[in-house]
Coordinates of N, CA, C and O in Angstrom, one line a residue:
M912 N -8.7 -3.1 -0.5 CA -8.0 -1.9 -0.8 C -7.8 -0.9 0.3 O -6.8 -0.3 0.5
L913 N -9.0 -0.7 1.0 CA -8.9 0.3 2.2 C -7.8 -0.2 3.1 O -7.2 0.6 3.7
L914 N -7.7 -1.4 3.3 CA -6.7 -1.9 4.4 C -5.3 -1.6 3.9 O -4.5 -1.1 4.7
L915 N -5.0 -1.7 2.7 CA -3.7 -1.4 2.2 C -3.4 0.2 2.3 O -2.4 0.5 2.6
V916 N -4.4 1.0 1.9 CA -4.1 2.4 1.9 C -4.1 2.8 3.4 O -3.1 3.6 3.9
S917 N -4.7 2.2 4.2 CA -4.7 2.4 5.7 C -3.3 2.2 6.3 O -2.6 2.8 7.1
E918 N -2.7 1.0 5.7 CA -1.4 0.5 6.2 C -0.3 1.5 5.9 O 0.6 1.9 6.7
V919 N -0.3 2.0 4.6 CA 0.8 2.9 4.1 C 0.6 4.2 4.7 O 1.6 5.0 5.0
V920 N -0.6 4.7 4.9 CA -0.7 6.0 5.5 C -0.5 5.9 7.0 O 0.3 6.9 7.6
T921 N -0.9 4.9 7.7 CA -0.5 4.7 9.1 C 1.0 4.7 9.3 O 1.6 5.2 10.2
N922 N 1.7 3.8 8.4 CA 3.2 3.8 8.4 C 3.8 5.2 8.4 O 4.7 5.6 9.1
A923 N 3.2 6.1 7.4 CA 3.8 7.3 7.3 C 3.6 8.2 8.6 O 4.5 9.0 9.0
C924 N 2.5 8.0 9.2 CA 2.1 8.7 10.4 C 3.0 8.2 11.5 O 3.6 9.1 12.3
L925 N 3.3 7.0 11.7 CA 4.0 6.4 12.8 C 5.5 6.5 12.7 O 6.2 6.7 13.7
H926 N 6.0 6.5 11.4 CA 7.4 6.3 11.3 C 8.1 7.4 10.4 O 9.4 7.4 10.2
A927 N 7.3 8.3 9.8 CA 7.9 9.3 8.8 C 7.4 10.6 9.0 O 7.4 11.4 8.0
G928 N 6.9 11.0 10.2 CA 6.5 12.4 10.2 C 5.2 12.7 9.7 O 4.8 14.0 9.6
G929 N 4.4 11.8 9.2 CA 3.2 12.1 8.6 C 3.1 12.1 7.0 O 4.1 12.3 6.4
P930 N 2.1 11.8 6.4 CA 2.0 11.9 5.1 C 2.1 13.2 4.5 O 1.5 14.0 5.1
R931 N 2.7 13.3 3.3 CA 2.8 14.6 2.8 C 1.7 14.7 1.5 O 1.1 15.7 1.3
E932 N 1.4 13.6 0.9 CA 0.6 13.5 -0.3 C 0.0 12.1 -0.4 O 0.8 11.1 -0.2
L933 N -1.1 11.9 -0.9 CA -1.8 10.7 -1.3 C -2.2 10.8 -2.7 O -2.9 11.6 -3.0
V934 N -1.6 9.9 -3.6 CA -2.1 10.0 -4.9 C -2.5 8.6 -5.4 O -2.0 7.7 -5.1
L935 N -3.6 8.5 -6.1 CA -4.1 7.4 -6.8 C -4.0 7.6 -8.3 O -4.5 8.6 -8.8
R936 N -3.4 6.4 -8.9 CA -3.4 6.4 -10.4 C -4.0 5.2 -10.9 O -3.8 4.1 -10.2
H937 N -4.6 5.2 -12.0 CA -5.3 3.9 -12.5 C -5.1 3.9 -14.0 O -5.0 4.8 -14.8
T938 N -5.1 2.6 -14.3 CA -5.1 2.2 -15.8 C -6.3 1.2 -15.8 O -6.7 0.7 -14.8
P939 N -6.5 0.7 -17.0 CA -7.5 -0.4 -17.0 C -7.0 -1.5 -16.3 O -7.8 -2.5 -15.9
E940 N -5.6 -1.9 -16.2 CA -5.2 -3.1 -15.6 C -4.9 -2.9 -14.1 O -4.8 -4.0 -13.5
R941 N -4.6 -1.8 -13.6 CA -4.2 -1.6 -12.2 C -4.5 -0.2 -11.7 O -4.8 0.6 -12.2
L942 N -4.5 -0.4 -10.3 CA -4.7 0.8 -9.5 C -3.4 1.0 -8.6 O -2.9 0.0 -8.1
R943 N -2.8 2.1 -8.7 CA -1.5 2.5 -7.9 C -1.8 3.5 -6.9 O -2.5 4.6 -7.1
V944 N -1.4 3.2 -5.6 CA -1.6 4.1 -4.6 C -0.1 4.6 -4.2 O 0.7 3.8 -3.9
E945 N 0.0 5.8 -4.0 CA 1.3 6.4 -3.7 C 1.1 7.4 -2.4 O 0.3 8.2 -2.4
V946 N 2.0 7.1 -1.4 CA 2.0 7.9 -0.3 C 3.3 8.5 0.0 O 4.2 7.7 0.2
S947 N 3.4 9.7 -0.1 CA 4.7 10.5 0.0 C 4.8 11.0 1.5 O 3.9 11.4 2.1
D948 N 5.9 10.9 2.0 CA 6.2 11.5 3.3 C 7.6 12.1 3.5 O 8.2 12.4 2.4
Y949 N 8.0 12.5 4.7 CA 9.1 13.4 4.8 C 10.5 12.6 5.2 O 11.4 13.2 5.3
S950 N 10.3 11.4 5.4 CA 11.6 10.5 5.8 C 12.2 9.9 4.6 O 11.6 9.3 3.9
P951 N 13.6 10.0 4.6 CA 14.2 9.4 3.4 C 14.3 7.8 3.7 O 14.8 7.1 2.8
E952 N 14.1 7.5 4.9 CA 14.4 5.9 5.2 C 13.3 5.1 4.5 O 12.0 5.3 4.7
P953 N 13.7 4.1 3.8 CA 12.8 3.2 3.1 C 12.1 2.4 4.1 O 12.6 2.2 5.3
P954 N 10.9 1.8 4.0 CA 10.3 1.0 4.8 C 11.0 -0.2 5.1 O 11.7 -0.8 4.2
R955 N 11.1 -0.8 6.3 CA 11.8 -2.0 6.7 C 10.8 -2.7 7.5 O 10.1 -2.4 8.3
R956 N 10.9 -4.0 7.1 CA 10.1 -5.1 7.8 C 10.6 -5.3 9.2 O 11.7 -5.5 9.3
R957 N 9.7 -5.1 10.1 CA 10.0 -5.4 11.5 C 9.5 -6.7 11.8 O 8.5 -7.3 11.4
L958 N 10.2 -7.4 12.8 CA 9.8 -8.8 13.3 C 8.6 -8.6 14.3 O 8.7 -7.7 15.2
P959 N 7.5 -9.0 13.9 CA 6.3 -9.0 14.8 C 6.5 -9.7 16.1 O 7.2 -10.6 16.0
G960 N 6.0 -9.1 17.0 CA 6.1 -9.8 18.3 C 4.9 -10.7 18.5 O 4.7 -11.5 17.5
D961 N 4.2 -10.6 19.5 CA 2.9 -11.4 19.7 C 1.9 -11.1 18.5 O 1.5 -9.9 18.2
R962 N 1.4 -12.2 17.9 CA 0.5 -11.9 16.7 C -0.7 -11.2 17.1 O -1.5 -10.7 16.3
A963 N -1.1 -11.3 18.4 CA -2.4 -10.6 18.8 C -2.2 -9.3 19.1 O -3.2 -8.6 19.3
L964 N -1.0 -8.8 19.2 CA -0.8 -7.3 19.4 C -0.5 -6.6 18.2 O 0.1 -7.2 17.2
P965 N -0.9 -5.3 18.1 CA -0.6 -4.6 16.9 C 0.9 -4.2 16.9 O 1.6 -4.3 17.8
G966 N 1.2 -3.9 15.6 CA 2.7 -3.6 15.4 C 3.4 -4.5 14.6 O 3.4 -5.7 15.0
G967 N 4.1 -4.2 13.5 CA 5.0 -5.0 12.9 C 4.4 -5.9 11.7 O 5.0 -6.7 11.2
H968 N 3.1 -5.6 11.5 CA 2.3 -6.4 10.5 C 2.1 -5.8 9.2 O 1.7 -6.3 8.2
G969 N 2.2 -4.5 9.2 CA 1.8 -3.6 8.0 C 2.5 -4.1 6.8 O 1.9 -4.3 5.6
L970 N 3.8 -4.3 6.7 CA 4.5 -4.8 5.4 C 4.1 -6.0 5.1 O 4.2 -6.5 3.9
I971 N 3.9 -6.9 6.0 CA 3.5 -8.4 5.7 C 2.1 -8.2 5.0 O 2.0 -9.0 4.0
V972 N 1.3 -7.4 5.4 CA -0.1 -7.3 4.7 C 0.2 -6.8 3.4 O -0.5 -7.2 2.4
L973 N 1.0 -5.8 3.2 CA 1.3 -5.3 1.7 C 1.9 -6.4 0.9 O 1.4 -6.7 -0.3
E974 N 2.8 -7.2 1.4 CA 3.3 -8.3 0.7 C 2.3 -9.3 0.3 O 2.5 -9.9 -0.8
R975 N 1.4 -9.6 1.1 CA 0.4 -10.7 0.8 C -0.7 -10.2 -0.1 O -1.3 -11.0 -0.8
L976 N -1.1 -8.9 0.1 CA -2.3 -8.4 -0.7 C -2.1 -7.7 -1.9 O -2.9 -7.5 -2.7
A977 N -1.0 -6.9 -2.0 CA -0.7 -6.1 -3.2 C 0.0 -6.9 -4.2 O 0.7 -7.9 -4.0
R978 N -0.3 -6.5 -5.4 CA 0.4 -7.2 -6.5 C 1.8 -6.9 -6.5 O 2.7 -7.8 -6.7
S979 N 2.2 -5.6 -6.3 CA 3.6 -5.3 -6.0 C 3.6 -4.0 -5.2 O 2.5 -3.3 -5.0
W980 N 4.7 -3.7 -4.5 CA 4.9 -2.5 -3.8 C 6.3 -2.2 -3.6 O 7.2 -3.0 -3.9
G981 N 6.7 -1.0 -3.1 CA 8.1 -0.5 -3.0 C 8.1 0.9 -2.5 O 7.0 1.5 -2.1
S982 N 9.3 1.5 -2.6 CA 9.5 3.0 -2.3 C 10.4 3.5 -3.2 O 11.4 2.8 -3.5
T983 N 10.4 4.7 -3.4 CA 11.3 5.5 -4.2 C 11.6 6.8 -3.6 O 10.7 7.4 -3.0
P984 N 12.9 7.4 -3.6 CA 13.3 8.6 -2.9 C 12.4 9.7 -3.7 O 12.1 9.6 -4.9
S985 N 12.2 10.7 -2.9 CA 11.4 11.9 -3.7 C 12.3 12.4 -4.8 O 13.5 12.7 -4.5
G986 N 11.8 12.6 -5.9 CA 12.6 13.2 -7.0 C 12.4 14.7 -7.3 O 12.9 15.2 -8.3
D987 N 11.7 15.2 -6.4 CA 11.4 16.7 -6.5 C 12.2 17.6 -5.7 O 11.9 18.9 -5.6
G988 N 13.3 17.2 -5.3 CA 14.3 18.0 -4.4 C 13.9 18.2 -3.0 O 14.6 18.7 -2.2
R989 N 12.7 17.5 -2.6 CA 12.3 17.6 -1.2 C 12.8 16.3 -0.5 O 13.0 15.4 -1.2
P990 N 13.0 16.5 0.7 CA 13.5 15.2 1.5 C 12.2 14.3 1.5 O 11.1 14.7 1.5
G991 N 12.4 13.0 1.7 CA 11.5 12.1 1.8 C 11.5 11.0 0.8 O 12.4 10.8 -0.1
K992 N 10.3 10.3 0.7 CA 10.2 9.2 -0.2 C 8.6 9.1 -0.6 O 7.8 9.7 0.0
T993 N 8.4 8.1 -1.5 CA 7.0 7.7 -1.8 C 7.0 6.2 -1.7 O 7.7 5.5 -2.3
V994 N 6.1 5.8 -0.8 CA 5.7 4.3 -0.8 C 4.6 4.1 -1.7 O 3.5 4.8 -1.6
W995 N 4.8 3.0 -2.5 CA 3.7 2.8 -3.5 C 3.2 1.3 -3.4 O 3.9 0.5 -3.0
L996 N 2.0 1.1 -3.9 CA 1.5 -0.2 -3.9 C 0.6 -0.3 -5.3 O 0.0 0.7 -5.6
E997 N 0.5 -1.6 -5.8 CA -0.3 -1.7 -6.9 C -1.3 -2.8 -6.8 O -0.7 -3.9 -6.1
V998 N -2.6 -2.8 -7.1 CA -3.5 -3.9 -7.2 C -4.1 -4.0 -8.6 O -4.1 -3.0 -9.2
P999 N -4.7 -5.1 -8.8 CA -5.4 -5.2 -10.1 C -6.5 -4.2 -10.2 O -7.2 -4.0 -9.1
A1000 N -6.9 -3.6 -11.3 CA -8.0 -2.5 -11.3 C -9.3 -3.2 -11.0 O -10.0 -2.6 -10.4
R1001 N -9.5 -4.4 -11.3 CA -10.8 -5.1 -11.0 C -10.4 -6.1 -9.7 O -9.6 -6.7 -9.9
G1002 N -11.2 -5.8 -8.8 CA -11.0 -6.7 -7.6 C -11.4 -8.2 -7.9 O -11.9 -8.5 -8.9
P1003 N -11.4 -9.0 -6.9 CA -11.8 -10.4 -7.1 C -13.3 -10.3 -7.5 O -14.0 -9.6 -6.9
Q1004 N -13.6 -11.2 -8.4 CA -15.0 -11.4 -8.9 C -15.7 -12.4 -8.0 O -15.1 -13.5 -7.7
P1005 N -17.0 -12.2 -7.7 CA -17.8 -13.3 -7.0 C -17.9 -14.5 -7.9 O -17.8 -14.3 -9.2
P1006 N -18.1 -15.6 -7.3 CA -18.4 -16.8 -8.1 C -19.5 -16.6 -9.2 O -20.5 -15.8 -8.8
A1007 N -19.5 -17.3 -10.3 CA -20.4 -17.1 -11.3 C -21.9 -17.3 -10.8 O -22.8 -16.5 -11.3
D1008 N -22.1 -18.1 -9.9 CA -23.6 -18.4 -9.4 C -24.0 -17.2 -8.5 O -25.1 -17.3 -8.1
R1009 N -23.1 -16.4 -8.1 CA -23.5 -15.2 -7.1 C -23.5 -14.0 -7.9 O -23.8 -12.8 -7.3
R1010 N -23.2 -13.8 -9.2 CA -23.1 -12.5 -9.9 C -24.4 -12.2 -10.3 O -25.3 -13.0 -10.7
P1011 N -24.6 -11.0 -10.3 CA -26.0 -10.4 -10.8 C -26.3 -10.8 -12.2 O -25.3 -11.0 -13.1
P1012 N -27.4 -11.0 -12.7 CA -27.7 -11.4 -14.1 C -27.0 -10.4 -15.1 O -27.0 -9.1 -14.8
G1013 N -26.4 -10.8 -16.2 CA -25.9 -9.9 -17.2 C -24.5 -9.6 -16.9 O -23.9 -8.7 -17.7
S1014 N -23.9 -10.0 -15.8 CA -22.5 -9.6 -15.6 C -21.5 -10.8 -16.0 O -21.7 -11.7 -16.4

């Protein structure tokens, strides 16, 4: 989860003038992370260059680790957008033989 939050906040810093707001929402089924920024441009997947070098991998990480993600234009009259992602509320569970007794 920390990696996903880091990716969307970093993208706001690098490509959208910085984050305006970070919001976490949860239900029993999911956790939703929303990062609002000042740019109206939706996120675009860049072709990564050398896999060993940083850059161009953030949206690939979101696609692989988040249940779903996307962006919506700001609806409050301010310029910008909100990039959001969702993950299951309960993370992966350890194998039964490694769970603490009673779980």
